[in-house]
Amino acid sequence: MGGLPGMLLTLAETGSQNLVVCGGHNLTHAMAAMRHFILRSDMGVGVKELRDGDAAAAFSDENIRVTPVHIYPTGYTVSAHEQGADESDAAAIRRMLLERAFGVHKAPESTDRKKREPPQPQQKKGYYGQECKEAAIEQVLQKFEQQDEDRTKKRSLSPGHSPKRSSDVFLPLATPTPCALCYIVEGPEVPGKFDSQAARDLGLKPGPQFAQLVRGQTITTADGQTIRPEQCVGPARPSSLVIIIDCPSPAYIDSLTTAHQFLPFLEGTKTAGPQKDQLMMIVHSLGPGVAQDARYKKWAARFPAHVRHMVSAPEYVPDNNPFQRHLRIHAAMHAISPHTYILPQATDKAELPLHTFLDSKNLVAPKSMMMYDIEPEPKLDESMVTQLLTAEQMLAKVDDVTPPSPHPNDGDDLVVCPIGTGSSVPSTYRNVSSNIVSVKGFGGIVLDCGESTVSQLKRFLGFPRRNHANTRIQQSYTEFLKTLKLLYVSHMHADHHLGAIQLLHEWNQATQMMDPKPRLSVLAPARFWAWLEDFSGVQDLGLDRLDFISCSDIRLIDPTAKIPIKENQKYRTAVTKLKSDLGLVDILTCGVIHCPWAYGLSLTHYTGWKLVYSGDTRPCANLVTLGRAGDKPPTVLLHEATLPDYLHVDAVAKRHSTVSEAVAMALGMGAENLLLTHFSQRCLDLPRWTTANIEAVKVARYGYVASASTSVGSSVDDVEDSATELDVDDDDIDAGAGVDFGHVNDLETYGQDVAEQTDAPNAALNAVLGDLKIASAFDMSAYAPRDIKKYRYNTHRLKQVLHDEMKLFIAEESADTVEPSQLKKGKQKAKAKKGKDSA
């Protein structure tokens, strides 16, 4: 589900308006449920449900007509509410909530065709225009939490109650349907070919008269002769057709093969007609086991011999990794530290040869970026297809490979695995936020779950078989799901939870046949549960086996003692179970400075380790208090470091932390290890921090957090603002969204500016950092405390990997290929030139 809301958010940022989203049953319900985290009321998104039995259930415009074909699993009886157009009161409420979230969709004739300028980045101050003062924001946070709890208890059931926000209205109940949609796609009628010679024979000259005839207009010549288009233009013909089949499992085959809409295309049927000659391509999107089912193969063989079959089935399509730039950089880092940077699972070999599907010369295996032209001549276009290397093949291109140690897990009670380490939107090199922890002997934890987390986990852990390159978590994806104990969502921004729907759906599928059926704890803001409840009407998420705990109910609010905000029996029972499931002696949250209902998390294990996760936040006294709570400092602090120090003004405006601010927070709570994550997608570089910027960070109650003299007893009034006095110009704001290649052209100085914390740390910085160990996270990696300790010894090689990738990126974008070996020659030439210039 993450793809649709993610795409809508991206389109909203580009200024797109008046879109129509077409799909199957419950699409309006799914879109209305997004109101909990999407509010784009000027976008104007309409929904068209292609419902079974509805004569108007098709999409068409001047370019295309799409006719749906509904199929169901064997034994399923289509209910009355699934038939025909939905004009019920419940549907009216869903449409009302959809309009509140996305605005009113305008009909094409009333649409303003003027292109809207993309929105400009805005500098925000605190929540809803308030200045970003920590003490005030903490009060606002508590007020929002209480309001949300009250709304959760008494949300309105109808729009007539006029609630203040769309989230206050319950969506009417919906029932998931197993319906799958196939499509028959047809283009517009193709005009006949213009016969210029016939036009000349009629006394016409090339020019406007030719154009009028092509447009279907009758013309009158100067001598009064009337010439009709059909005298010079050949007959129009119907467009070619494409059929797209979605058959999720063998249970749908009987419904598919007996669907009357496909009968006109099959050989040997009474209803076969000219349409079968228009059909040029069938895309078979098939679940496991369908392509090898005799019923399906027999049905597919009945289509005309000239039809191409593009077979997208797991048995016939290699599990290639299309993200080659990320794989290239990851393989180079794996060569440096094999147990930290895990090679993602992929293969270039299919399980079965394609000819075992059908005896046809027109079989095609789909490839990433392959296109199929329908008109004017049906043909495959592979001009954009590139060779996809496996992880092993990419690793073979790296010169210097460090051999792995034989026992990577000895003594590692805590291993934190960042799965996505980017902010806001997925990019070439980083996916959005997600992290996992495998607690030895107990089970798994997911900390935030951004879009495509499931895909990342499948490559990281292995699916369907275990990823043998992963020596840190020796479970396949399915095995990890079966032992998953906790899903934590830090706040309701889409880049932190859009992948949760797919994760919960697949967890439910993987565990529902287990005996006894396991339960899963979900710790999140109250609004996340409202989103799950609403969306469960579209897809079965196993809500009856989820134990929900609101972050506000275990929130640490006393600055000197561990006193959660609530002590009700329901949450005490759920928290006690969660502690038992994971071997925890303590689990606490705290409100942080980012958006309403944003939290930090602390987990303390009986074996002695303590993990603190910041989520998204500005430097925050509550988080320092959370880290200091208890008898042990954090073993690992997983802290966001969205922006480099020189973008401090942006960090304040967007309520994120800079790199030096994250380091200061670790020092403030006495953390042993700091793992930096959630980096801006505009930067591909190692994070940099400085002594001056670290020492400048101050928060309420603590003052300058990196100072050894900091005390808990400081008054909030002593430090009113949560601020950082960085040595940057207030006007130095980078609004760009691309990769930051600011240092690429300076081969001599690149990386020297990070020498302070890597190759040659100075005494002043050492004095500030003390025993703190720091590492920078990358996607699909694994960090035990000892890996973080070793990170500094690998920074020189990691810098070179990133530097080489920057050069390759620029070269590839300019269609000029440069191999890493050429970079060294370029550097040598630059040195020689510099020496000449100096002389």
PDB file of N, CA and C in Angstrom, residues 49 59 178 185 207 209 396 470-471 481 511 523 583 632 643 658 688 695 756 765 825 838:
ATOM      1  N   GLU A  49     -14.102   3.733  -8.636  1.00  0.00           N
ATOM      2  CA  GLU A  49     -14.053   2.308  -8.301  1.00  0.00           C
ATOM      3  C   GLU A  49     -14.611   1.490  -9.459  1.00  0.00           C
ATOM      4  N   PHE A  59     -12.480   2.773 -17.497  1.00  0.00           N
ATOM      5  CA  PHE A  59     -11.854   4.090 -17.604  1.00  0.00           C
ATOM      6  C   PHE A  59     -11.563   4.371 -19.067  1.00  0.00           C
ATOM      7  N   PRO A 178     -11.486 -10.417  -1.699  1.00  0.00           N
ATOM      8  CA  PRO A 178     -10.337 -11.049  -2.360  1.00  0.00           C
ATOM      9  C   PRO A 178     -10.299 -10.812  -3.856  1.00  0.00           C
ATOM     10  N   VAL A 185      -6.887  -3.515 -22.378  1.00  0.00           N
ATOM     11  CA  VAL A 185      -6.462  -2.144 -22.670  1.00  0.00           C
ATOM     12  C   VAL A 185      -6.495  -1.915 -24.179  1.00  0.00           C
ATOM     13  N   GLY A 207      -0.245  21.439 -48.246  1.00  0.00           N
ATOM     14  CA  GLY A 207      -0.440  22.629 -47.430  1.00  0.00           C
ATOM     15  C   GLY A 207      -1.673  22.481 -46.562  1.00  0.00           C
ATOM     16  N   GLN A 209      -4.820  22.438 -47.153  1.00  0.00           N
ATOM     17  CA  GLN A 209      -5.880  21.527 -47.602  1.00  0.00           C
ATOM     18  C   GLN A 209      -5.550  20.077 -47.248  1.00  0.00           C
ATOM     19  N   ALA A 396      32.975  -8.742  -7.443  1.00  0.00           N
ATOM     20  CA  ALA A 396      34.143  -9.191  -8.198  1.00  0.00           C
ATOM     21  C   ALA A 396      34.851  -8.037  -8.903  1.00  0.00           C
ATOM     22  N   ASN A 470      24.351 -12.710   4.824  1.00  0.00           N
ATOM     23  CA  ASN A 470      24.016 -12.050   6.093  1.00  0.00           C
ATOM     24  C   ASN A 470      24.427 -12.959   7.245  1.00  0.00           C
ATOM     25  N   THR A 471      25.565 -12.650   7.848  1.00  0.00           N
ATOM     26  CA  THR A 471      26.079 -13.466   8.959  1.00  0.00           C
ATOM     27  C   THR A 471      25.645 -12.916  10.308  1.00  0.00           C
ATOM     28  N   LEU A 481       9.765 -12.825  10.350  1.00  0.00           N
ATOM     29  CA  LEU A 481       8.375 -12.466  10.607  1.00  0.00           C
ATOM     30  C   LEU A 481       7.756 -13.350  11.683  1.00  0.00           C
ATOM     31  N   THR A 511       1.952 -16.162   9.827  1.00  0.00           N
ATOM     32  CA  THR A 511       1.769 -16.719  11.176  1.00  0.00           C
ATOM     33  C   THR A 511       0.382 -17.264  11.461  1.00  0.00           C
ATOM     34  N   LEU A 523       3.713  -0.551  19.134  1.00  0.00           N
ATOM     35  CA  LEU A 523       3.906   0.644  19.959  1.00  0.00           C
ATOM     36  C   LEU A 523       3.992   1.838  19.016  1.00  0.00           C
ATOM     37  N   GLY A 583      12.573  -9.989  26.727  1.00  0.00           N
ATOM     38  CA  GLY A 583      13.581 -10.002  27.786  1.00  0.00           C
ATOM     39  C   GLY A 583      13.964  -8.602  28.244  1.00  0.00           C
ATOM     40  N   LYS A 632      21.892   2.697  33.735  1.00  0.00           N
ATOM     41  CA  LYS A 632      22.872   2.450  32.681  1.00  0.00           C
ATOM     42  C   LYS A 632      22.722   3.461  31.553  1.00  0.00           C
ATOM     43  N   LEU A 643      20.705  16.681   8.548  1.00  0.00           N
ATOM     44  CA  LEU A 643      21.373  17.715   7.761  1.00  0.00           C
ATOM     45  C   LEU A 643      22.790  17.983   8.246  1.00  0.00           C
ATOM     46  N   THR A 658      21.163  18.454  13.126  1.00  0.00           N
ATOM     47  CA  THR A 658      22.380  18.406  12.328  1.00  0.00           C
ATOM     48  C   THR A 658      23.290  17.315  12.883  1.00  0.00           C
ATOM     49  N   ARG A 688      30.003  14.985   8.995  1.00  0.00           N
ATOM     50  CA  ARG A 688      31.116  15.718   9.573  1.00  0.00           C
ATOM     51  C   ARG A 688      30.639  16.459  10.813  1.00  0.00           C
ATOM     52  N   GLU A 695      29.879  21.766  20.987  1.00  0.00           N
ATOM     53  CA  GLU A 695      29.823  22.462  22.270  1.00  0.00           C
ATOM     54  C   GLU A 695      28.768  23.565  22.291  1.00  0.00           C
ATOM     55  N   GLU A 756      39.420  15.638  11.062  1.00  0.00           N
ATOM     56  CA  GLU A 756      39.335  15.973  12.476  1.00  0.00           C
ATOM     57  C   GLU A 756      38.729  14.838  13.286  1.00  0.00           C
ATOM     58  N   LEU A 765      39.016  17.865  20.000  1.00  0.00           N
ATOM     59  CA  LEU A 765      37.856  17.027  19.710  1.00  0.00           C
ATOM     60  C   LEU A 765      37.876  15.767  20.562  1.00  0.00           C
ATOM     61  N   LYS A 825      43.942   7.995 -11.885  1.00  0.00           N
ATOM     62  CA  LYS A 825      44.750   8.698 -12.877  1.00  0.00           C
ATOM     63  C   LYS A 825      44.395  10.185 -12.895  1.00  0.00           C
ATOM     64  N   SER A 838      52.115  25.701  -8.941  1.00  0.00           N
ATOM     65  CA  SER A 838      52.848  26.245  -7.792  1.00  0.00           C
ATOM     66  C   SER A 838      54.232  26.700  -8.225  1.00  0.00           C
TER      67      SER A 838
END
